[in-house]
Structure formats: C-alpha cells, structure tokens
mmCIF file of C-alpha atoms in Angstrom:
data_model
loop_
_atom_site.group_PDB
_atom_site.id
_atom_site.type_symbol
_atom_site.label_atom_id
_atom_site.label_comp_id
_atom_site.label_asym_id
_atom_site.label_seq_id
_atom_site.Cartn_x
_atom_site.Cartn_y
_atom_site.Cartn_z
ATOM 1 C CA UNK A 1 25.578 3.549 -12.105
ATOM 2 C CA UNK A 2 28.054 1.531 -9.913
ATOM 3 C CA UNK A 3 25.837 -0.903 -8.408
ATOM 4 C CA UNK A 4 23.512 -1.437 -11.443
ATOM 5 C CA UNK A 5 22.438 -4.947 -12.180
ATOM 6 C CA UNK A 6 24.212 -6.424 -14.816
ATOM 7 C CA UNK A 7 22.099 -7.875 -17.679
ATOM 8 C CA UNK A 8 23.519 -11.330 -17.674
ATOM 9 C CA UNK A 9 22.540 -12.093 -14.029
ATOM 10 C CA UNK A 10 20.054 -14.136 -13.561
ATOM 11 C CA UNK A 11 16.327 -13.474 -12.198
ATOM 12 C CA UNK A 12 15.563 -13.741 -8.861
ATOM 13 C CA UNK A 13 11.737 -14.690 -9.971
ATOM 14 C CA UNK A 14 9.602 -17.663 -11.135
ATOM 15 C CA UNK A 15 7.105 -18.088 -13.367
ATOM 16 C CA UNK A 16 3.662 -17.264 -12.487
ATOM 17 C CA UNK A 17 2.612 -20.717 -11.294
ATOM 18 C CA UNK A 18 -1.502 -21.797 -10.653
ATOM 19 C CA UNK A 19 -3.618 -19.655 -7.771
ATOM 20 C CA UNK A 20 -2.309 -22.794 -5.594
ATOM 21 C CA UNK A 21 1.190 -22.225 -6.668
ATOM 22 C CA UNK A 22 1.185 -18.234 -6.235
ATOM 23 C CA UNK A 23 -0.963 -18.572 -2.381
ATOM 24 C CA UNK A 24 0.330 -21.186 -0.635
ATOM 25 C CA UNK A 25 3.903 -21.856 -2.575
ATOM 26 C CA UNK A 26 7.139 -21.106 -1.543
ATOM 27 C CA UNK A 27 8.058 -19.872 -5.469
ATOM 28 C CA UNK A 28 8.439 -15.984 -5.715
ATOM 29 C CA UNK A 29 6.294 -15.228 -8.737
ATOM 30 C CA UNK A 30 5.394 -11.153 -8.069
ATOM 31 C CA UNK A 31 3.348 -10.115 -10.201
ATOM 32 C CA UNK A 32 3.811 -7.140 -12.304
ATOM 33 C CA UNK A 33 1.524 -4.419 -13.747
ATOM 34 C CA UNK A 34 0.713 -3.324 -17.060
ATOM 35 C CA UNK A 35 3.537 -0.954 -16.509
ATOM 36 C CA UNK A 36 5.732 -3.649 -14.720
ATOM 37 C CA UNK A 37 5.278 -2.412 -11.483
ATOM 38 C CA UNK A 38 4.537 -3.895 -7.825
ATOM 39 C CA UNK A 39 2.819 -1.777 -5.172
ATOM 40 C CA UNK A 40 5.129 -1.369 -1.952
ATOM 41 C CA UNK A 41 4.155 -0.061 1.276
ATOM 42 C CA UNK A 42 6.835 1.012 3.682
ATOM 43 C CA UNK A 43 6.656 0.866 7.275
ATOM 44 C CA UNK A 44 8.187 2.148 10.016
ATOM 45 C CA UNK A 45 9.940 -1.001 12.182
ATOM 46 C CA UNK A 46 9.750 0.844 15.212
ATOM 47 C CA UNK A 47 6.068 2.341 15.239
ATOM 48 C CA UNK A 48 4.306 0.188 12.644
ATOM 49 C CA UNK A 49 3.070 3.815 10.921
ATOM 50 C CA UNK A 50 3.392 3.746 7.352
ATOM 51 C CA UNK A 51 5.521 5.976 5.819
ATOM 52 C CA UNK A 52 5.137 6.059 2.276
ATOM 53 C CA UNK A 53 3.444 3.782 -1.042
ATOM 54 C CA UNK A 54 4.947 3.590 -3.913
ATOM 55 C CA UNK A 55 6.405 1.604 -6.804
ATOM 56 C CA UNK A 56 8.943 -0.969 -8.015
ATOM 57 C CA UNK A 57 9.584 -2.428 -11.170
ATOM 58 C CA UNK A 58 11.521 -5.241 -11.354
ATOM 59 C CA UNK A 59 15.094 -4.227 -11.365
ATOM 60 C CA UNK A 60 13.989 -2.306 -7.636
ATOM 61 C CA UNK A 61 12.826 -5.411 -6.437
ATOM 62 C CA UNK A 62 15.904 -6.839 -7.069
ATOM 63 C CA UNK A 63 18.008 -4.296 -5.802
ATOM 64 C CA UNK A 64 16.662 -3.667 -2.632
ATOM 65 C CA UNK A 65 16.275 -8.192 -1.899
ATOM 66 C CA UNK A 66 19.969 -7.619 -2.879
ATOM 67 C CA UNK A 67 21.497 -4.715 -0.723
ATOM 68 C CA UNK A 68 18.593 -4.750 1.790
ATOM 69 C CA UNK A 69 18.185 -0.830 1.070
ATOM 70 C CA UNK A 70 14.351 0.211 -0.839
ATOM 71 C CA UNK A 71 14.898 0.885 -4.441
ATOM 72 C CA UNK A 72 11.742 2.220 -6.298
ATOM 73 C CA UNK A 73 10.286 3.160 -9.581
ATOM 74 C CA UNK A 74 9.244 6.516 -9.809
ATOM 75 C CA UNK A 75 6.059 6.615 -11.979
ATOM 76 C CA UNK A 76 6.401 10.376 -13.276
ATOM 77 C CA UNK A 77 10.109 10.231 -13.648
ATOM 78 C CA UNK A 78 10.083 6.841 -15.350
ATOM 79 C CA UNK A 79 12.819 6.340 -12.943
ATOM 80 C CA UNK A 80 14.572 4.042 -10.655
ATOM 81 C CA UNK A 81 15.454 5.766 -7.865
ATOM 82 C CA UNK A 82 16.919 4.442 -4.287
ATOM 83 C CA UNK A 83 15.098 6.296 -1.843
ATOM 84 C CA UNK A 84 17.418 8.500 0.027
ATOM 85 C CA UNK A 85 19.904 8.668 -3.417
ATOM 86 C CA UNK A 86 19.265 12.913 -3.306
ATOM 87 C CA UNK A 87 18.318 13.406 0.535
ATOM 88 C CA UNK A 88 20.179 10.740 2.210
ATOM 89 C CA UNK A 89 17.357 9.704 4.189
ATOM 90 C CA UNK A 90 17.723 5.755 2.414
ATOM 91 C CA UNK A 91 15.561 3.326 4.344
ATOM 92 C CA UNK A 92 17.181 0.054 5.564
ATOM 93 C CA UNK A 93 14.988 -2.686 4.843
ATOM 94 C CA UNK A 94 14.157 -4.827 8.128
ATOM 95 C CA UNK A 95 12.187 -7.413 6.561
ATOM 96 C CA UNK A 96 10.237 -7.564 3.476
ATOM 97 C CA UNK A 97 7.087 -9.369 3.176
ATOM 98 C CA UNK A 98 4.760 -10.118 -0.533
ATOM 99 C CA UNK A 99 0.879 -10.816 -0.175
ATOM 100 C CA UNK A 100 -1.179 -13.696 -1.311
ATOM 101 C CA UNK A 101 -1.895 -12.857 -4.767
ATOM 102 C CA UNK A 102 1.973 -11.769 -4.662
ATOM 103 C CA UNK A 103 1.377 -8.407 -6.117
ATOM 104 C CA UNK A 104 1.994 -6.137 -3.210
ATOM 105 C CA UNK A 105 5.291 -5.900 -1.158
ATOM 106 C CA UNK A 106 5.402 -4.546 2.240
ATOM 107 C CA UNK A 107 8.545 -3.643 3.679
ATOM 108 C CA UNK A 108 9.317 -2.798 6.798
ATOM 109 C CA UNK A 109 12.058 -0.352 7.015
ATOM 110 C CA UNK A 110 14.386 1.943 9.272
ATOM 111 C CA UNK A 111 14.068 5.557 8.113
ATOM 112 C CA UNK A 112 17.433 7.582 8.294
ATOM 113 C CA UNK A 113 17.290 11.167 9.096
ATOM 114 C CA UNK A 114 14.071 12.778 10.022
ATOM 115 C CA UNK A 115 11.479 11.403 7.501
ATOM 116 C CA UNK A 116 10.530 9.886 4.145
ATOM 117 C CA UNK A 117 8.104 12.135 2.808
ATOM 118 C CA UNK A 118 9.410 15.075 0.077
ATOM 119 C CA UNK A 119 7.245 17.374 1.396
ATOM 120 C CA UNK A 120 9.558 17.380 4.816
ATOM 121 C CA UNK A 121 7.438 15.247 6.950
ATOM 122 C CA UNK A 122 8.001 12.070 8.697
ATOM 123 C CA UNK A 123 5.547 10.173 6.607
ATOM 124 C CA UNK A 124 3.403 10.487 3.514
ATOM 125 C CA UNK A 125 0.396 10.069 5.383
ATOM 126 C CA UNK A 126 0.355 13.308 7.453
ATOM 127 C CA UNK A 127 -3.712 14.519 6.721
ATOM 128 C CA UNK A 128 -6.688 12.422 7.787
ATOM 129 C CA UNK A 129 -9.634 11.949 6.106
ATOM 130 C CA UNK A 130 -12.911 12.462 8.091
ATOM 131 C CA UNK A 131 -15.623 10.057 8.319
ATOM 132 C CA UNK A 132 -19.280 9.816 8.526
ATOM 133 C CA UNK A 133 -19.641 13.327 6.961
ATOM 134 C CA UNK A 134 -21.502 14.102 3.804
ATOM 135 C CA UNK A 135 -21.071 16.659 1.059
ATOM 136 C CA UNK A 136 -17.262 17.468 0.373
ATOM 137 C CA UNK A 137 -14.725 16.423 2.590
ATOM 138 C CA UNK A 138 -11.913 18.748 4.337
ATOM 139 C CA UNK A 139 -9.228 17.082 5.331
ATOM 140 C CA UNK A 140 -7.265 17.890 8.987
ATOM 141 C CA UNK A 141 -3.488 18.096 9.601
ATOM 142 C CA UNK A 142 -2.322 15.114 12.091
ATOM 143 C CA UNK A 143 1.576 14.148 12.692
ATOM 144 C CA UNK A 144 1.706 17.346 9.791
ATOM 145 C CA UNK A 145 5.047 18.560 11.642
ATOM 146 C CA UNK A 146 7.586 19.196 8.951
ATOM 147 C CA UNK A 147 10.598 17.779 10.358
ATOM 148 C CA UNK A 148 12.931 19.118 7.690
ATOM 149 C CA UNK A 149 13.275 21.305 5.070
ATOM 150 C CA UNK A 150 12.838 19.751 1.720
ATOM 151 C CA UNK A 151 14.565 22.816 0.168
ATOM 152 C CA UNK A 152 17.549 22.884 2.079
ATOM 153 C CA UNK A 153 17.676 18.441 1.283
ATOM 154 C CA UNK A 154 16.879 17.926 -2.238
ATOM 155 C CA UNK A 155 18.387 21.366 -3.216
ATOM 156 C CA UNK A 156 21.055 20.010 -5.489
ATOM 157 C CA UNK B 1 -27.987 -2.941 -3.697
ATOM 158 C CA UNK B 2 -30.079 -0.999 -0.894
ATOM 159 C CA UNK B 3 -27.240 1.223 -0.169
ATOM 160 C CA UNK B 4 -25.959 2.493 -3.491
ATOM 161 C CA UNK B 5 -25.126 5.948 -4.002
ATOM 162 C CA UNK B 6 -27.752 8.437 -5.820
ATOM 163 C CA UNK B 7 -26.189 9.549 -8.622
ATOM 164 C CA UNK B 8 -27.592 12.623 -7.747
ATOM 165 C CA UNK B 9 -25.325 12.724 -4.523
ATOM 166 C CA UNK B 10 -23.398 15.834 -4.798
ATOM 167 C CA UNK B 11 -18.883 14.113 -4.969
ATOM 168 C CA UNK B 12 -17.210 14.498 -1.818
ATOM 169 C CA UNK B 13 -14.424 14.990 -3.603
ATOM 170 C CA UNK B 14 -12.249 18.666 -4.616
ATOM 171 C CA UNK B 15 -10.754 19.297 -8.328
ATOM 172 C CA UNK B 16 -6.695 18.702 -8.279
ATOM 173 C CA UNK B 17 -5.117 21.991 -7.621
ATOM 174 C CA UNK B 18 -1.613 22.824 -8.041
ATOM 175 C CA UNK B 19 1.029 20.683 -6.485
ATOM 176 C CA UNK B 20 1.265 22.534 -3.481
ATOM 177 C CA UNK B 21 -2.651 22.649 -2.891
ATOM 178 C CA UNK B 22 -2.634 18.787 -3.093
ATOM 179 C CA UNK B 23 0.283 18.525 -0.734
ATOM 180 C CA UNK B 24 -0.446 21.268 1.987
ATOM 181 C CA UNK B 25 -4.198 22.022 1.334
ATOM 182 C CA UNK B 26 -7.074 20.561 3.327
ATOM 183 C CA UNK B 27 -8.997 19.703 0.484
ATOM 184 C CA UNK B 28 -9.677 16.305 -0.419
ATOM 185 C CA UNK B 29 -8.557 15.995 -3.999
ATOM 186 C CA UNK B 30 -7.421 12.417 -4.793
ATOM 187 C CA UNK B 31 -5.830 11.479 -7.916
ATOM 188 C CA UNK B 32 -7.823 8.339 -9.024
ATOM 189 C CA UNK B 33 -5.513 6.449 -12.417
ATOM 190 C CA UNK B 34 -6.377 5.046 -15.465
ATOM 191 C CA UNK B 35 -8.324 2.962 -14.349
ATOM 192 C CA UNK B 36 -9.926 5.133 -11.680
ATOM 193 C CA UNK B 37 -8.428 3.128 -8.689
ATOM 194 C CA UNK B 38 -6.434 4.587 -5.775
ATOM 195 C CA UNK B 39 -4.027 2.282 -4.061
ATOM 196 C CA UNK B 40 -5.447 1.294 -0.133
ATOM 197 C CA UNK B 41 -3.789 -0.147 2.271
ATOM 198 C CA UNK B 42 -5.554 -1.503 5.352
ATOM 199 C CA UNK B 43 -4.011 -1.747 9.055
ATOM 200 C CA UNK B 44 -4.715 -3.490 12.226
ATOM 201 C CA UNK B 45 -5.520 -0.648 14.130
ATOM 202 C CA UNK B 46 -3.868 -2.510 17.419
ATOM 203 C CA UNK B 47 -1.185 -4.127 16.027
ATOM 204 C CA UNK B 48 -0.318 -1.944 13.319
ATOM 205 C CA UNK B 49 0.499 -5.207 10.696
ATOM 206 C CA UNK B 50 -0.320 -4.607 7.388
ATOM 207 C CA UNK B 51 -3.318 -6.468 6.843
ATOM 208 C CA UNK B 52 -4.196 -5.875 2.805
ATOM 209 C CA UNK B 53 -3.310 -3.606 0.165
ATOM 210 C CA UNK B 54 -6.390 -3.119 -2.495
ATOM 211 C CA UNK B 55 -8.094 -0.831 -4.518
ATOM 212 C CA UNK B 56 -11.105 1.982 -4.391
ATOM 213 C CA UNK B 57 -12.684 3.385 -7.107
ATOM 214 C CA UNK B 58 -14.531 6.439 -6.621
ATOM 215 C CA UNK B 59 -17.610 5.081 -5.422
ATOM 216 C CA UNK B 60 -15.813 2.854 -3.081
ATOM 217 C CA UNK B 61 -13.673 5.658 -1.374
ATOM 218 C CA UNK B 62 -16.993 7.431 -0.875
ATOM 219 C CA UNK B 63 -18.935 4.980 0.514
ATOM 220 C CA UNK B 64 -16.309 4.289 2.992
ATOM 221 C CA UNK B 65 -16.196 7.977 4.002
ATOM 222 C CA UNK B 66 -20.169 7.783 4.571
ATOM 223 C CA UNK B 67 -20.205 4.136 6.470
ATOM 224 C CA UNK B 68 -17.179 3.771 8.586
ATOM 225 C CA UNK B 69 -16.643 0.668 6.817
ATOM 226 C CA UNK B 70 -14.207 -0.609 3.824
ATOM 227 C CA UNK B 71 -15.352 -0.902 0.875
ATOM 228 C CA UNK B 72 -12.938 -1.782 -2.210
ATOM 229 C CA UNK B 73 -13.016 -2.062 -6.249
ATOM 230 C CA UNK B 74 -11.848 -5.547 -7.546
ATOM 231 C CA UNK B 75 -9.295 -5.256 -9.875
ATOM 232 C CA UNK B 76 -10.465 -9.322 -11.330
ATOM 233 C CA UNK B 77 -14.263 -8.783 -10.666
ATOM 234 C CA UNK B 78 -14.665 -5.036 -11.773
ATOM 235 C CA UNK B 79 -16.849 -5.085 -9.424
ATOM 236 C CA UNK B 80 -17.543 -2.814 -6.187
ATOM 237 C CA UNK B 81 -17.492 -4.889 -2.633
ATOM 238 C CA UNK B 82 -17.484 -4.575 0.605
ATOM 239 C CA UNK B 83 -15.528 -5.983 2.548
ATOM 240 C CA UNK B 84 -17.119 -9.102 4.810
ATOM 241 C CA UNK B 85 -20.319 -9.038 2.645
ATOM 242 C CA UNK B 86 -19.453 -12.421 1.742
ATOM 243 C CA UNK B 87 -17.407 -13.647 4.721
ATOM 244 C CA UNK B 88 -18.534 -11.995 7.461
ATOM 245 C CA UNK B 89 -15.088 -10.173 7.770
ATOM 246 C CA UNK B 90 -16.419 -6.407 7.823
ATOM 247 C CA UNK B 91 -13.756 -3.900 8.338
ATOM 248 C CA UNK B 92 -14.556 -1.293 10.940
ATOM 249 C CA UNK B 93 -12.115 1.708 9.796
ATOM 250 C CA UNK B 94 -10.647 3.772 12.698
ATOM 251 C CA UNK B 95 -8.929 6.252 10.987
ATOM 252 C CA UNK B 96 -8.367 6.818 7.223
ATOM 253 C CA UNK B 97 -5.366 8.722 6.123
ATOM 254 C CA UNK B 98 -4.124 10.298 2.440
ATOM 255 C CA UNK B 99 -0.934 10.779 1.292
ATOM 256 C CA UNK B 100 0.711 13.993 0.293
ATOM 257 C CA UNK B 101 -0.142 13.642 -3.576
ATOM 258 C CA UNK B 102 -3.791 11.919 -2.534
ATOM 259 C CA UNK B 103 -3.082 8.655 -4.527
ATOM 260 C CA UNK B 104 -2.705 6.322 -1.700
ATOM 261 C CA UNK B 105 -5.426 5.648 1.047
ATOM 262 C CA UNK B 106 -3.807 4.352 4.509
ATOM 263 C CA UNK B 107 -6.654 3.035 6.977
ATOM 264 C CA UNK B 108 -6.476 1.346 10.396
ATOM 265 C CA UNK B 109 -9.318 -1.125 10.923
ATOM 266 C CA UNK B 110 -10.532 -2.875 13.452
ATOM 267 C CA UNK B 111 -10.773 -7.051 11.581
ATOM 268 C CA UNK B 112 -14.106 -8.367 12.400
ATOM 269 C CA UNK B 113 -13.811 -11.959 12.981
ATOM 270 C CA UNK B 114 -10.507 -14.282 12.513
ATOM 271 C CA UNK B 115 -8.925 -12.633 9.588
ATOM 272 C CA UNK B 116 -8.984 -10.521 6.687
ATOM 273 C CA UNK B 117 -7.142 -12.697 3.587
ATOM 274 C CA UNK B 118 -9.384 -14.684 1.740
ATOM 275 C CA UNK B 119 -6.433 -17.694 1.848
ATOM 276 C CA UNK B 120 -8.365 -18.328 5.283
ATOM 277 C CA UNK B 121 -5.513 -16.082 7.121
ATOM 278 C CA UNK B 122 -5.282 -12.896 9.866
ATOM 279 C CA UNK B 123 -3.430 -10.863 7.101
ATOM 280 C CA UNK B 124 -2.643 -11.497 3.284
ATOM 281 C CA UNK B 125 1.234 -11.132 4.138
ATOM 282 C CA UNK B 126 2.144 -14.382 5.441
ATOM 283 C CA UNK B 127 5.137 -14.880 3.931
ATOM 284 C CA UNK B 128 8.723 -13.512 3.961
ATOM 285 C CA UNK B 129 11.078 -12.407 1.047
ATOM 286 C CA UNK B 130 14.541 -13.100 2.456
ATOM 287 C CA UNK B 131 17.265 -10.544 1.788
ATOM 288 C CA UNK B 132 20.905 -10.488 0.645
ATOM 289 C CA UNK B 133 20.487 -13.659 -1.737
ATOM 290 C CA UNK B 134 21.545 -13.572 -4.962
ATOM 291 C CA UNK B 135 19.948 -15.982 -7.193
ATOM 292 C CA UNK B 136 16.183 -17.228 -7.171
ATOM 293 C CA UNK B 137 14.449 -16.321 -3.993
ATOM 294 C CA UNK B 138 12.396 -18.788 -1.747
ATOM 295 C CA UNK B 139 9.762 -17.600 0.126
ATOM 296 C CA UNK B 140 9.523 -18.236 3.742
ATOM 297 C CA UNK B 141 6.336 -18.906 5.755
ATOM 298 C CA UNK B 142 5.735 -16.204 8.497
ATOM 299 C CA UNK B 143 2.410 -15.896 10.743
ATOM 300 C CA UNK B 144 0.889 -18.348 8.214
ATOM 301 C CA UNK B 145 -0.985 -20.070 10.442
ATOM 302 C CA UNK B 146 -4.938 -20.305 8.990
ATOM 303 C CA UNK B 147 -7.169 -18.703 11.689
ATOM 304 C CA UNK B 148 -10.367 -19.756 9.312
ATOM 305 C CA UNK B 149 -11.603 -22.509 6.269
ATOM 306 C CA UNK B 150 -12.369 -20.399 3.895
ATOM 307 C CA UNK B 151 -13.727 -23.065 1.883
ATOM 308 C CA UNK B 152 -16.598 -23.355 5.029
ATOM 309 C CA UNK B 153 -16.449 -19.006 4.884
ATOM 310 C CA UNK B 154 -16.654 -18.370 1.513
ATOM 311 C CA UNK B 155 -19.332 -21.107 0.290
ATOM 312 C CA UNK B 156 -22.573 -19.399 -0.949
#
C-alpha cells in the first residue's frame, strides 16, 4: 500500500496517564479495546446527522490525524480500510474530536458522492425505532431513500 | 429497583435474519457482541453535537424503548443505569435510530439540566484532535467550559 505507515515512525499516542491525566489533560492517550479498537462516529458537517459508527484500530487513527481522510478497521474483514477506497465516496475529515474517558472519536466529516452507507443510502441510520410500545418492535423507514446503487459502486 | 423488567416480559426484540432482512427489513433485530452491548450514541436533539457515545445491554435498549428515557450498561460498573438517576441529568430521547446491520443505536435527546458528561461538562467531547501533524498529538480544548461541579452533582 503506497501510503502505509512505516513501522519505524513514531506514535502519535501517550501513555494512559491517571483519570486526571486522561479528562482534563492535553496528552492523547485513546484508549483501545480488547481488540485494539476505538469507537468512531461520523457526522455530517453540514447537517449534524450521523452517518455511520464504526471502528479504528490504531494504525486508522493515525492515518486519518495524518491525511485528514477517515481510515477504519473493519471488524469482519479484519481490515483497514479508508472509507471510500472501493466506492469513492472517502469522507474528508472537518474536525475530529475524542471524549472524556478518550475512548470514542467523533469526527465530523464531508461525505463525497451521495452517501456513506453500503446499503446505498445517505446514512447508516435510515430506520427508526419506535417508542413507548410494548411487545416486539417494528421498525419504520425514515431518510430510507437509496441514493445510489451499491451494485453498480462496489461492483469491482 | 421498582421499575425492573419481569422476566416474564415477552423481548421486544426479532431473531437475526439474513443480511438483507437486517438491512431492509422492519424488524428490530439488533446484533448485541460479546459482551452483549450495542454501541449508542446520544445527540442534542437541537443542536445536533454529539453529546456521549455508551453502551446498552439488552435490558437497557428495552427499557429505553418502554420509557422514553436513556438508559445505558456500564462497561466499568457492569451495572445497568439510567441516565440522571444520580445527577439529575435524565435524557429525554426524541427519536432513536438503528443502523443498517442493527449494532449501533443513534438517539437525539433532549439534556435535562446543564450537561450530560460526568467531567461537569454540556457534552463528553470537549476537546479537539488536530489534524495533519506528524508526531505526538496535543489535544486542544474546545467548548470545555464546565456548565456544572460535579463534585456538588455527583455527591451521594
């Protein structure tokens, strides 16, 4: 891979300092799963609507503080990935953002082409979940437009 | 706890169909993980800022559906809560979204009181990852202000 992170560069990280440290310091200590991943959300600059949730290990972390483009880790591919790397719908990163306990990133991001999700929709979150009912839950279609074809993009 | 769930309470929830039943269907299958969390991330319904990203089990994801309000599994604790029991801070959700392979929980809340991190701040993402820096990364502060002591909130 052309832009793959050499091994002798050094991490961007620190060490996992005191609750003190982590919360109120300026030290960026994420911290990584079992698996070595961090949670990202992604964002939509413009609207605020989330687009998508997913993964990053370290080496997408570092990628994406470094070009300014999301990188991921895809969980079921045991992957990196940089979104848009198949569809071309890559995600600019606007500004990225880590939570108190520094094991959550949000980014928010520009979305080239018509959407983020793979199922040809604009975002991931395109079916809400009813409240207040009992007994099993049916879900509704809301923003469910498909805005592209995902066979026609990730065809190869 | 007055409000548990009977176990006798018939699950809200569908088996996992095939991938395009859990992508296109209307029933409300999500994929819960090892652990038996789903990833949640909570908005301000008016602003749209990211307020928290945490974790549901089951129980938690159901008794949200039922109330209206958030309720999350801690991770630390292993321990069901909802959120504001302690603080005050209840979460009011507006909407509650799933994504198309029903592992991630978007909802848009309405933040009772000053703010919803328990550093004593509006949102747990009060700080900034700049981009395009090679090297070790500094953290910026961004809408850090504390809007609450939560040594005063939090005190039993």
């Amino acid at each position: 891979m052309a832009d793959k992170i050499s091994a002798d560069q050094p991490s961007p990280f620190a060490r996992r300092g005191s609750t003190e440290e982590v919360e109120e310091g300026l030290a960026f200590a994420p911290k990584f799963d079992a698996d070595g991943l961090v949670t990202c959300v992604a964002t939509d600059a413009r609207s605020g609507d989330v687009l998508m949730v997913a993964h990053m290990n370290a080496e997408a972390l570092q990628k994406t503080i470094a070009t300014g483009e999301a990188w991921y880790f895809s969980r079921s591919r045991r992957a990196l990935w940089k979104k848009g790397e198949t569809s071309g719908h890559a995600q600019r990163v606007v500004e990225m953002r880590i939570d108190c306990d520094q094991d959550a990133v949000w980014i928010k991001v520009e979305q080239a082409g018509p959407g983020a999700c793979h199922t040809g929709r604009r975002s991931c979150f395109y079916r809400v979940v009813p409240l207040g009912q009992g007994g099993v839950v049916t879900l509704e279609f809301r923003d469910g437009e498909k805005t592209f074809d995902p066979g026609k993009v990730y065809r190869k």
